[in-house]
Coordinates of N, CA, C and O in Angstrom, one line a residue:
L2 N -25.0 -2.9 0.5 CA -25.6 -2.3 -0.7 C -24.6 -1.3 -1.3 O -24.5 -1.3 -2.5
S3 N -23.9 -0.5 -0.5 CA -23.0 0.5 -1.0 C -21.9 -0.2 -1.8 O -21.5 0.4 -2.8
Q4 N -21.4 -1.3 -1.3 CA -20.3 -2.0 -2.1 C -20.8 -2.5 -3.4 O -20.1 -2.4 -4.4
K5 N -22.0 -3.0 -3.5 CA -22.6 -3.4 -4.8 C -22.8 -2.2 -5.7 O -22.5 -2.3 -6.9
I6 N -23.2 -1.1 -5.2 CA -23.3 0.1 -6.0 C -21.9 0.5 -6.5 O -21.8 0.9 -7.7
A7 N -20.9 0.5 -5.7 CA -19.5 0.8 -6.1 C -19.1 -0.1 -7.2 O -18.5 0.4 -8.2
L8 N -19.3 -1.4 -7.1 CA -18.9 -2.3 -8.2 C -19.7 -2.0 -9.5 O -19.1 -2.1 -10.6
L9 N -21.0 -1.7 -9.3 CA -21.8 -1.4 -10.5 C -21.2 -0.1 -11.2 O -21.1 -0.1 -12.4
V10 N -20.9 0.9 -10.4 CA -20.3 2.1 -11.0 C -19.0 1.8 -11.7 O -18.7 2.3 -12.8
H11 N -18.2 0.9 -11.1 CA -16.9 0.6 -11.8 C -17.1 -0.2 -13.1 O -16.4 0.1 -14.1
H12 N -18.0 -1.1 -13.1 CA -18.1 -2.0 -14.2 C -19.1 -1.5 -15.3 O -19.1 -2.0 -16.4
E13 N -19.9 -0.5 -15.0 CA -20.9 0.0 -15.9 C -20.7 1.5 -16.1 O -20.4 2.2 -15.2
A14 N -20.8 2.0 -17.3 CA -20.7 3.4 -17.6 C -22.0 4.0 -17.2 O -23.1 3.8 -17.9
L15 N -22.0 4.8 -16.1 CA -23.2 5.5 -15.7 C -23.2 6.9 -16.2 O -22.2 7.6 -16.3
A16 N -24.4 7.4 -16.6 CA -24.6 8.8 -17.0 C -24.2 9.7 -15.8 O -24.3 9.3 -14.7
M17 N -23.8 10.9 -16.2 CA -23.4 11.9 -15.1 C -24.6 12.1 -14.1 O -24.4 12.2 -12.9
R18 N -25.8 12.2 -14.6 CA -26.9 12.4 -13.7 C -27.1 11.2 -12.8 O -27.4 11.4 -11.6
D19 N -26.8 10.0 -13.2 CA -26.9 8.8 -12.4 C -25.8 8.8 -11.3 O -26.1 8.5 -10.2
K20 N -24.6 9.2 -11.7 CA -23.5 9.3 -10.7 C -23.9 10.4 -9.7 O -23.6 10.2 -8.5
A21 N -24.4 11.5 -10.1 CA -24.8 12.6 -9.2 C -25.9 12.0 -8.2 O -25.8 12.3 -7.0
E22 N -26.8 11.3 -8.7 CA -27.9 10.8 -7.8 C -27.3 9.7 -6.8 O -27.7 9.7 -5.7
V23 N -26.4 8.9 -7.3 CA -25.8 7.9 -6.4 C -25.0 8.6 -5.3 O -25.1 8.3 -4.1
F24 N -24.3 9.7 -5.6 CA -23.6 10.5 -4.6 C -24.5 11.1 -3.6 O -24.3 11.0 -2.4
L25 N -25.6 11.7 -4.1 CA -26.6 12.3 -3.2 C -27.2 11.2 -2.3 O -27.5 11.5 -1.1
Y26 N -27.5 10.1 -2.8 CA -28.0 8.9 -2.1 C -27.0 8.6 -0.9 O -27.4 8.4 0.2
A27 N -25.7 8.5 -1.3 CA -24.7 8.2 -0.3 C -24.7 9.3 0.8 O -24.4 9.0 2.0
T28 N -24.9 10.5 0.5 CA -25.0 11.6 1.4 C -26.1 11.4 2.4 O -25.9 11.6 3.6
R29 N -27.2 11.0 1.9 CA -28.4 10.7 2.8 C -28.1 9.5 3.8 O -28.7 9.5 4.8
L30 N -27.3 8.6 3.4 CA -27.0 7.5 4.2 C -26.1 7.8 5.4 O -26.1 7.1 6.4
E31 N -25.4 8.9 5.3 CA -24.4 9.3 6.3 C -25.1 9.9 7.5 O -26.1 10.7 7.4
D32 N -24.6 9.7 8.7 CA -25.1 10.3 9.9 C -24.1 11.4 10.4 O -23.8 11.5 11.5
D33 N -23.5 12.1 9.4 CA -22.4 13.1 9.7 C -23.1 14.3 10.4 O -24.0 14.9 9.9
D34 N -22.5 14.6 11.5 CA -23.0 15.8 12.3 C -22.5 17.1 11.7 O -23.0 18.2 12.0
N35 N -21.6 17.1 10.7 CA -21.0 18.3 10.1 C -21.9 18.7 8.9 O -21.5 18.4 7.8
T36 N -23.0 19.3 9.2 CA -23.9 19.7 8.1 C -23.3 20.7 7.2 O -23.5 20.6 6.0
E37 N -22.4 21.6 7.7 CA -21.7 22.6 6.8 C -20.9 21.9 5.8 O -20.9 22.2 4.6
A38 N -20.1 20.9 6.2 CA -19.2 20.1 5.3 C -20.1 19.4 4.3 O -19.8 19.3 3.1
T39 N -21.2 18.8 4.8 CA -22.0 18.0 3.9 C -22.6 18.9 2.8 O -22.7 18.5 1.6
E40 N -23.0 20.1 3.2 CA -23.6 21.0 2.2 C -22.5 21.4 1.2 O -22.8 21.5 0.0
E41 N -21.3 21.7 1.6 CA -20.2 22.1 0.7 C -19.8 20.9 -0.2 O -19.6 21.1 -1.4
I42 N -19.8 19.7 0.4 CA -19.5 18.5 -0.4 C -20.6 18.4 -1.5 O -20.2 18.1 -2.7
T43 N -21.8 18.5 -1.2 CA -22.9 18.3 -2.1 C -22.8 19.4 -3.2 O -23.0 19.1 -4.4
K44 N -22.5 20.6 -2.8 CA -22.4 21.7 -3.7 C -21.3 21.5 -4.7 O -21.5 21.6 -6.0
L45 N -20.1 21.1 -4.3 CA -19.0 20.9 -5.1 C -19.2 19.7 -6.1 O -18.9 19.8 -7.3
W46 N -19.8 18.6 -5.6 CA -20.1 17.4 -6.4 C -21.1 17.8 -7.5 O -20.9 17.5 -8.7
T47 N -22.1 18.5 -7.1 CA -23.1 18.9 -8.1 C -22.5 19.8 -9.2 O -22.8 19.6 -10.4
E48 N -21.7 20.8 -8.8 CA -21.0 21.7 -9.8 C -20.2 20.8 -10.7 O -20.2 21.1 -12.0
A49 N -19.4 19.9 -10.2 CA -18.6 19.1 -11.1 C -19.4 18.2 -12.0 O -19.0 18.1 -13.2
M50 N -20.5 17.6 -11.5 CA -21.3 16.8 -12.4 C -22.0 17.6 -13.5 O -22.2 17.1 -14.6
Q51 N -22.4 18.9 -13.1 CA -23.0 19.7 -14.1 C -22.0 20.0 -15.2 O -22.3 20.0 -16.4
L52 N -20.7 20.3 -14.9 CA -19.7 20.5 -15.9 C -19.5 19.3 -16.7 O -19.3 19.4 -18.0
A53 N -19.4 18.1 -16.1 CA -19.2 16.9 -16.8 C -20.4 16.6 -17.8 O -20.2 16.2 -18.9
D54 N -21.6 16.9 -17.3 CA -22.8 16.7 -18.2 C -22.7 17.7 -19.4 O -23.0 17.3 -20.5
Q55 N -22.4 18.9 -19.1 CA -22.2 19.9 -20.2 C -21.2 19.5 -21.2 O -21.4 19.6 -22.4
R56 N -20.0 19.0 -20.7 CA -19.0 18.5 -21.6 C -19.5 17.4 -22.4 O -19.2 17.3 -23.7
D57 N -20.2 16.4 -21.8 CA -20.7 15.3 -22.6 C -21.7 15.7 -23.6 O -21.7 15.2 -24.8
Q58 N -22.6 16.6 -23.3 CA -23.6 17.1 -24.2 C -23.0 17.8 -25.4 O -23.4 17.7 -26.5
T59 N -22.0 18.6 -25.1 CA -21.2 19.4 -26.1 C -20.5 18.4 -27.0 O -20.6 18.6 -28.3
Q60 N -19.9 17.4 -26.5 CA -19.2 16.4 -27.3 C -20.2 15.7 -28.2 O -19.9 15.4 -29.4
Q61 N -21.4 15.3 -27.7 CA -22.4 14.6 -28.5 C -22.9 15.5 -29.6 O -23.2 15.0 -30.7
S62 N -23.2 16.7 -29.3 CA -23.8 17.6 -30.3 C -22.8 18.1 -31.3 O -23.2 18.6 -32.4
S63 N -21.5 17.9 -31.0 CA -20.5 18.4 -32.0 C -19.8 17.2 -32.7 O -18.6 17.2 -33.0
M64 N -20.7 16.2 -33.0 CA -20.2 15.0 -33.8 C -19.0 14.3 -33.1 O -18.1 14.0 -33.8
N65 N -19.1 14.1 -31.8 CA -18.1 13.4 -31.0 C -16.7 14.0 -31.1 O -15.7 13.3 -31.0
Q66 N -16.6 15.3 -31.4 CA -15.3 16.0 -31.3 C -14.8 16.0 -29.9 O -15.6 16.2 -28.9
E67 N -13.5 15.7 -29.8 CA -13.0 15.5 -28.4 C -13.0 16.9 -27.7 O -12.6 17.9 -28.3
P68 N -13.3 16.9 -26.4 CA -13.3 18.1 -25.6 C -11.9 18.6 -25.5 O -10.9 17.9 -25.6
Q69 N -11.8 19.9 -25.2 CA -10.5 20.6 -25.0 C -10.1 20.3 -23.5 O -10.9 20.0 -22.7
A70 N -8.8 20.5 -23.2 CA -8.3 20.3 -21.9 C -9.0 21.1 -20.9 O -9.3 20.7 -19.8
T71 N -9.3 22.3 -21.3 CA -10.0 23.3 -20.3 C -11.3 22.7 -19.9 O -11.8 23.1 -18.8
D72 N -12.0 21.9 -20.8 CA -13.3 21.3 -20.4 C -13.2 20.4 -19.2 O -14.1 20.3 -18.5
W73 N -12.0 19.7 -19.1 CA -11.8 18.8 -18.0 C -11.2 19.5 -16.8 O -11.5 19.1 -15.6
E74 N -10.4 20.5 -17.0 CA -9.6 21.1 -15.9 C -10.5 21.8 -14.9 O -10.2 21.8 -13.7
A75 N -11.6 22.5 -15.3 CA -12.5 23.1 -14.3 C -13.1 22.1 -13.4 O -13.2 22.3 -12.2
E76 N -13.6 21.0 -14.0 CA -14.2 19.9 -13.3 C -13.1 19.3 -12.3 O -13.4 19.0 -11.2
L77 N -11.9 19.1 -12.8 CA -10.9 18.5 -12.0 C -10.6 19.4 -10.8 O -10.4 18.9 -9.7
A78 N -10.5 20.7 -11.1 CA -10.2 21.7 -10.0 C -11.3 21.6 -8.9 O -10.9 21.6 -7.7
I79 N -12.5 21.5 -9.2 CA -13.6 21.4 -8.3 C -13.5 20.1 -7.5 O -13.6 20.1 -6.2
L80 N -13.3 18.9 -8.1 CA -13.2 17.7 -7.4 C -11.9 17.5 -6.6 O -11.9 16.9 -5.6
A81 N -10.8 18.1 -7.1 CA -9.6 18.2 -6.3 C -9.8 18.9 -5.0 O -9.4 18.5 -3.9
Q82 N -10.5 20.0 -5.1 CA -10.9 20.8 -3.9 C -11.8 20.0 -3.0 O -11.5 20.0 -1.8
L83 N -12.8 19.3 -3.5 CA -13.6 18.5 -2.7 C -12.8 17.4 -2.0 O -12.9 17.2 -0.8
W84 N -11.9 16.7 -2.7 CA -11.1 15.7 -2.1 C -10.2 16.2 -1.1 O -10.1 15.7 0.0
T85 N -9.5 17.3 -1.4 CA -8.4 17.8 -0.5 C -9.1 18.4 0.8 O -8.5 18.1 1.9
Q86 N -10.1 19.1 0.6 CA -10.7 19.7 1.8 C -11.7 18.9 2.6 O -11.9 19.1 3.8
H87 N -12.3 17.9 1.9 CA -13.4 17.2 2.6 C -13.3 15.7 2.6 O -14.3 15.0 3.0
H88 N -12.2 15.1 2.2 CA -12.2 13.6 2.1 C -12.5 12.9 3.4 O -13.1 11.8 3.4
S89 N -12.2 13.5 4.5 CA -12.4 12.9 5.8 C -13.9 12.9 6.1 O -14.4 12.2 7.0
H90 N -14.7 13.7 5.4 CA -16.2 13.7 5.7 C -17.0 12.9 4.7 O -18.2 12.9 4.7
L91 N -16.3 12.3 3.7 CA -17.0 11.5 2.7 C -17.3 10.1 3.2 O -16.4 9.5 3.9
S92 N -18.4 9.6 2.8 CA -18.7 8.2 3.1 C -17.7 7.3 2.2 O -17.1 7.9 1.3
L93 N -17.6 6.1 2.5 CA -16.8 5.2 1.6 C -17.3 5.2 0.2 O -16.5 5.2 -0.8
L94 N -18.6 5.2 0.0 CA -19.1 5.2 -1.4 C -18.8 6.6 -2.0 O -18.5 6.6 -3.2
Q95 N -19.0 7.7 -1.3 CA -18.7 9.0 -1.9 C -17.2 9.1 -2.3 O -16.9 9.6 -3.4
A96 N -16.3 8.6 -1.4 CA -14.9 8.6 -1.7 C -14.6 7.8 -3.0 O -13.9 8.3 -3.8
F97 N -15.2 6.6 -3.1 CA -15.0 5.8 -4.2 C -15.5 6.6 -5.5 O -14.8 6.6 -6.5
L98 N -16.7 7.2 -5.4 CA -17.2 7.9 -6.6 C -16.3 9.0 -7.0 O -16.1 9.2 -8.2
V99 N -15.8 9.8 -6.1 CA -14.9 10.9 -6.4 C -13.7 10.4 -7.0 O -13.3 10.9 -8.1
L100 N -13.0 9.5 -6.4 CA -11.7 8.9 -6.9 C -12.0 8.3 -8.3 O -11.2 8.5 -9.2
H101 N -13.0 7.5 -8.4 CA -13.3 6.8 -9.7 C -13.6 7.8 -10.8 O -13.1 7.7 -11.9
H102 N -14.4 8.8 -10.5 CA -14.7 9.8 -11.5 C -13.5 10.7 -11.9 O -13.3 10.9 -13.1
V103 N -12.7 11.1 -10.9 CA -11.5 11.9 -11.3 C -10.6 11.1 -12.2 O -10.1 11.6 -13.2
L104 N -10.4 9.8 -11.8 CA -9.5 9.0 -12.6 C -10.0 8.6 -14.0 O -9.4 9.0 -15.0
Y105 N -11.2 8.0 -14.0 CA -11.7 7.4 -15.3 C -12.5 8.5 -16.1 O -12.6 8.4 -17.3
G106 N -13.1 9.4 -15.4 CA -14.0 10.4 -16.1 C -13.2 11.7 -16.5 O -13.7 12.4 -17.3
I107 N -12.1 11.9 -15.9 CA -11.3 13.2 -16.2 C -9.9 12.9 -16.6 O -9.5 13.2 -17.7
L108 N -9.1 12.3 -15.7 CA -7.6 12.2 -16.0 C -7.3 11.3 -17.1 O -6.4 11.6 -17.9
V109 N -7.8 10.1 -17.1 CA -7.5 9.2 -18.2 C -7.9 9.8 -19.6 O -7.0 9.8 -20.5
P110 N -9.1 10.3 -19.8 CA -9.4 10.9 -21.1 C -8.6 12.1 -21.3 O -8.2 12.3 -22.5
L111 N -8.3 12.9 -20.3 CA -7.5 14.1 -20.5 C -6.1 13.7 -21.0 O -5.5 14.3 -21.9
I112 N -5.4 12.7 -20.4 CA -4.1 12.3 -20.8 C -4.2 11.7 -22.2 O -3.3 12.0 -23.0
N113 N -5.2 10.9 -22.4 CA -5.3 10.2 -23.7 C -5.5 11.2 -24.9 O -5.0 11.1 -26.0
N114 N -6.3 12.3 -24.6 CA -6.6 13.2 -25.6 C -5.5 14.3 -25.8 O -5.4 14.9 -26.9
T115 N -4.8 14.7 -24.8 CA -3.8 15.7 -24.9 C -2.4 15.2 -25.1 O -1.5 15.9 -25.4
K116 N -2.2 13.9 -24.7 CA -0.9 13.3 -24.8 C 0.1 14.1 -23.9 O 1.3 14.2 -24.3
D117 N -0.4 14.7 -22.8 CA 0.4 15.6 -22.0 C 0.7 14.9 -20.7 O -0.2 14.6 -19.9
N118 N 1.9 14.7 -20.4 CA 2.3 14.0 -19.2 C 2.2 14.8 -17.9 O 2.5 14.4 -16.8
Q119 N 1.9 16.1 -18.1 CA 1.7 16.9 -16.9 C 0.7 16.4 -15.9 O 0.7 16.7 -14.7
Y120 N -0.3 15.7 -16.4 CA -1.4 15.1 -15.6 C -1.0 13.8 -15.0 O -1.8 13.2 -14.2
A121 N 0.1 13.2 -15.4 CA 0.5 11.8 -15.0 C 0.6 11.7 -13.5 O 0.2 10.8 -12.8
P122 N 1.3 12.7 -12.8 CA 1.5 12.5 -11.3 C 0.1 12.5 -10.6 O -0.1 11.7 -9.7
A123 N -0.8 13.4 -11.0 CA -2.1 13.4 -10.4 C -2.9 12.1 -10.7 O -3.5 11.6 -9.8
A124 N -2.8 11.7 -11.9 CA -3.5 10.4 -12.3 C -3.0 9.3 -11.5 O -3.7 8.4 -11.0
A125 N -1.6 9.2 -11.3 CA -1.0 8.1 -10.5 C -1.5 8.2 -9.1 O -1.9 7.1 -8.5
G126 N -1.6 9.3 -8.5 CA -2.0 9.5 -7.1 C -3.5 9.1 -6.9 O -3.8 8.4 -6.0
Y127 N -4.3 9.5 -7.9 CA -5.7 9.1 -7.8 C -5.9 7.6 -8.0 O -6.8 7.0 -7.4
A128 N -5.2 7.1 -8.9 CA -5.3 5.6 -9.2 C -4.8 4.8 -8.0 O -5.5 3.8 -7.6
E129 N -3.8 5.3 -7.3 CA -3.3 4.6 -6.1 C -4.3 4.7 -5.0 O -4.6 3.7 -4.3
A130 N -4.9 5.9 -4.8 CA -5.9 6.1 -3.8 C -7.1 5.3 -4.1 O -7.7 4.7 -3.1
L131 N -7.5 5.2 -5.3 CA -8.7 4.3 -5.7 C -8.4 2.9 -5.4 O -9.2 2.2 -4.8
A132 N -7.2 2.4 -5.7 CA -6.8 1.0 -5.5 C -6.8 0.7 -4.0 O -7.2 -0.4 -3.6
L133 N -6.5 1.7 -3.2 CA -6.4 1.4 -1.7 C -7.8 1.7 -1.0 O -7.9 1.4 0.1
S134 N -8.7 2.2 -1.8 CA -10.0 2.5 -1.2 C -10.7 1.2 -0.9 O -10.6 0.2 -1.6
P135 N -11.5 1.1 0.2 CA -12.1 -0.2 0.6 C -13.0 -0.8 -0.4 O -12.9 -2.0 -0.6
Y136 N -13.7 0.0 -1.2 CA -14.6 -0.6 -2.2 C -13.9 -1.1 -3.4 O -14.4 -2.0 -4.1
C137 N -12.7 -0.6 -3.7 CA -11.9 -1.1 -4.8 C -11.1 -2.3 -4.4 O -10.9 -3.3 -5.1
N138 N -10.5 -2.2 -3.2 CA -9.5 -3.1 -2.7 C -10.2 -4.4 -2.3 O -9.5 -5.5 -2.2
Q139 N -11.5 -4.4 -2.0 CA -12.1 -5.7 -1.5 C -12.3 -6.7 -2.5 O -12.4 -7.9 -2.2
D140 N -12.2 -6.4 -3.8 CA -12.4 -7.4 -4.8 C -11.2 -7.6 -5.6 O -10.8 -6.9 -6.5
H141 N -10.4 -8.7 -5.2 CA -9.1 -8.9 -5.9 C -8.9 -10.4 -6.3 O -7.8 -10.8 -6.3
E142 N -10.0 -11.0 -6.6 CA -9.8 -12.4 -7.1 C -9.2 -12.5 -8.4 O -8.4 -13.4 -8.7
D143 N -9.5 -11.7 -9.3 CA -9.0 -11.7 -10.7 C -8.3 -10.3 -11.0 O -9.0 -9.4 -11.3
M144 N -7.0 -10.3 -10.8 CA -6.3 -9.0 -10.9 C -6.5 -8.2 -12.2 O -6.3 -7.0 -12.2
N145 N -6.8 -8.9 -13.3 CA -6.8 -8.2 -14.5 C -8.2 -7.5 -14.8 O -8.2 -6.6 -15.6
T146 N -9.2 -7.9 -14.1 CA -10.5 -7.3 -14.4 C -11.1 -6.6 -13.2 O -12.2 -6.0 -13.4
T147 N -10.5 -6.6 -12.1 CA -11.1 -5.9 -10.9 C -10.7 -4.4 -10.9 O -9.8 -4.0 -11.5
C148 N -11.4 -3.7 -10.1 CA -11.1 -2.3 -9.8 C -9.7 -2.2 -9.3 O -8.9 -1.4 -9.7
L149 N -9.3 -3.1 -8.4 CA -8.0 -3.1 -7.8 C -6.9 -3.3 -8.8 O -6.0 -2.5 -8.9
G150 N -7.0 -4.3 -9.6 CA -6.0 -4.6 -10.6 C -5.9 -3.5 -11.7 O -4.8 -3.1 -12.0
Q151 N -7.0 -3.0 -12.1 CA -7.0 -1.9 -13.1 C -6.4 -0.6 -12.5 O -5.6 0.1 -13.2
S152 N -6.8 -0.3 -11.3 CA -6.2 0.9 -10.7 C -4.8 0.8 -10.4 O -4.0 1.8 -10.6
L153 N -4.3 -0.4 -10.0 CA -2.9 -0.5 -9.8 C -2.1 -0.4 -11.1 O -1.0 0.2 -11.2
A154 N -2.6 -1.0 -12.1 CA -2.0 -1.0 -13.5 C -1.9 0.5 -13.9 O -0.9 0.9 -14.5
L155 N -3.0 1.2 -13.8 CA -2.9 2.6 -14.2 C -2.0 3.4 -13.3 O -1.2 4.3 -13.8
A156 N -2.0 3.2 -12.0 CA -1.1 3.9 -11.1 C 0.4 3.6 -11.6 O 1.2 4.6 -11.7
L157 N 0.7 2.4 -11.9 CA 2.1 2.1 -12.3 C 2.4 2.8 -13.6 O 3.5 3.4 -13.7
Q158 N 1.5 2.7 -14.6 CA 1.7 3.4 -15.8 C 1.9 4.9 -15.7 O 2.9 5.4 -16.3
F159 N 1.1 5.5 -14.9 CA 1.3 7.0 -14.7 C 2.5 7.3 -13.8 O 3.1 8.4 -14.1
Y160 N 2.8 6.5 -12.8 CA 4.1 6.8 -12.1 C 5.3 6.6 -13.0 O 6.3 7.4 -12.9
Q161 N 5.2 5.7 -13.9 CA 6.3 5.5 -14.9 C 6.4 6.7 -15.8 O 7.5 7.2 -16.1
Q162 N 5.2 7.2 -16.3 CA 5.2 8.4 -17.2 C 5.8 9.6 -16.4 O 6.5 10.4 -17.0
A163 N 5.5 9.7 -15.1 CA 6.0 10.8 -14.3 C 7.4 10.6 -13.8 O 8.0 11.5 -13.1
E164 N 7.9 9.4 -14.1 CA 9.3 9.0 -13.6 C 9.4 9.1 -12.1 O 10.5 9.6 -11.6
D165 N 8.4 8.7 -11.4 CA 8.4 8.7 -10.0 C 8.8 7.3 -9.4 O 8.0 6.4 -9.4
V166 N 10.1 7.2 -9.1 CA 10.6 5.9 -8.7 C 10.0 5.4 -7.4 O 9.7 4.2 -7.3
N167 N 9.7 6.2 -6.5 CA 9.1 5.8 -5.2 C 7.7 5.3 -5.5 O 7.2 4.3 -4.9
G168 N 6.9 6.0 -6.3 CA 5.6 5.6 -6.7 C 5.6 4.2 -7.4 O 4.8 3.3 -7.1
I169 N 6.5 4.1 -8.3 CA 6.6 2.8 -9.0 C 6.9 1.7 -8.0 O 6.3 0.6 -8.1
R170 N 7.8 1.9 -7.1 CA 8.2 0.8 -6.2 C 7.0 0.5 -5.3 O 6.7 -0.7 -5.0
R171 N 6.3 1.5 -4.8 CA 5.1 1.3 -4.0 C 4.0 0.5 -4.7 O 3.5 -0.5 -4.1
I172 N 3.8 0.8 -5.9 CA 2.7 0.1 -6.7 C 3.2 -1.4 -7.0 O 2.4 -2.3 -6.9
Q173 N 4.4 -1.6 -7.3 CA 4.9 -2.9 -7.6 C 4.8 -3.8 -6.3 O 4.5 -5.0 -6.4
E174 N 5.1 -3.2 -5.1 CA 4.9 -3.9 -3.9 C 3.4 -4.3 -3.6 O 3.1 -5.4 -3.2
L175 N 2.5 -3.3 -3.9 CA 1.1 -3.6 -3.8 C 0.7 -4.7 -4.7 O -0.1 -5.6 -4.3
Q176 N 1.1 -4.6 -6.0 CA 0.8 -5.7 -6.9 C 1.3 -7.0 -6.5 O 0.6 -8.0 -6.6
A177 N 2.5 -7.1 -5.9 CA 3.0 -8.4 -5.5 C 2.2 -8.9 -4.3 O 2.0 -10.1 -4.2
Q178 N 1.8 -8.0 -3.4 CA 1.0 -8.5 -2.3 C -0.4 -9.1 -2.7 O -0.8 -10.0 -2.1
H179 N -0.9 -8.5 -3.8 CA -2.3 -9.0 -4.2 C -2.2 -10.1 -5.2 O -3.3 -10.6 -5.6
T180 N -1.0 -10.4 -5.7 CA -1.0 -11.5 -6.7 C -0.3 -12.7 -6.1 O -0.2 -13.7 -6.8
Q181 N 0.1 -12.7 -4.8 CA 0.6 -13.9 -4.2 C -0.4 -14.9 -4.1 O -1.6 -14.6 -3.7
P182 N -0.1 -16.2 -4.4 CA -1.1 -17.3 -4.3 C -1.5 -17.4 -2.8 O -0.7 -17.2 -1.9
S183 N -2.8 -17.7 -2.6 CA -3.3 -17.9 -1.3 C -2.7 -19.2 -0.7 O -2.3 -20.1 -1.4
S184 N -2.7 -19.3 0.6 CA -2.1 -20.4 1.3 C -3.1 -21.6 1.3 O -2.7 -22.7 1.6
S185 N -4.4 -21.3 1.0 CA -5.4 -22.4 1.0 C -5.2 -23.2 -0.3 O -4.9 -22.7 -1.3
S186 N -5.4 -24.5 -0.2 CA -5.2 -25.3 -1.4 C -6.6 -25.5 -2.1 O -7.6 -25.4 -1.5
E187 N -6.5 -25.7 -3.4 CA -7.7 -25.8 -4.2 C -8.3 -27.2 -3.9 O -7.5 -28.2 -3.8
P188 N -9.6 -27.4 -3.9 CA -10.1 -28.7 -3.7 C -9.9 -29.5 -5.0 O -9.9 -29.0 -6.1
E189 N -9.6 -30.8 -4.8 CA -9.4 -31.7 -5.9 C -10.7 -32.1 -6.5 O -11.7 -32.3 -5.8
L190 N -10.7 -32.2 -7.8 CA -12.0 -32.6 -8.5 C -11.9 -34.1 -8.8 O -11.0 -34.7 -9.1

């Protein structure tokens, strides 16, 4: 069920409130004994989603005027803290949600709207982490439309913008691994 939810999140634009609810649902699925970490994770995610919701509401009420970089940066700081300090306590679904939201909900729009390459290294790292996450990596039949293919393409683009030769090489190797033809033969019709 969690994998299906992750694919739905990737392919459908969910409202911030819906993402927040899915994350809290994933929290309840976990049997984590670390209650303190779970409470901190929930607090940070909720704060970030509230900021995202405020940003979206402000954008809608101001005739779709693009948000300022600072509107995303506070949210990014909270989710970066959540990821850095608590990624080992996240469920697979929660990890997917954090990575997906940071990449597609914050960094891609931030880079597109500011045209500032200072965010490219972070975007590349989050895109690579998302591509390697189990819920993104499991679906690689069509490289151009899957979470894996899109994340690898973004990672490559952002590593190129950041001029990170090692990152570029790593992503190209991952792309080559996932685009190699399978050894099984197609059935004849």
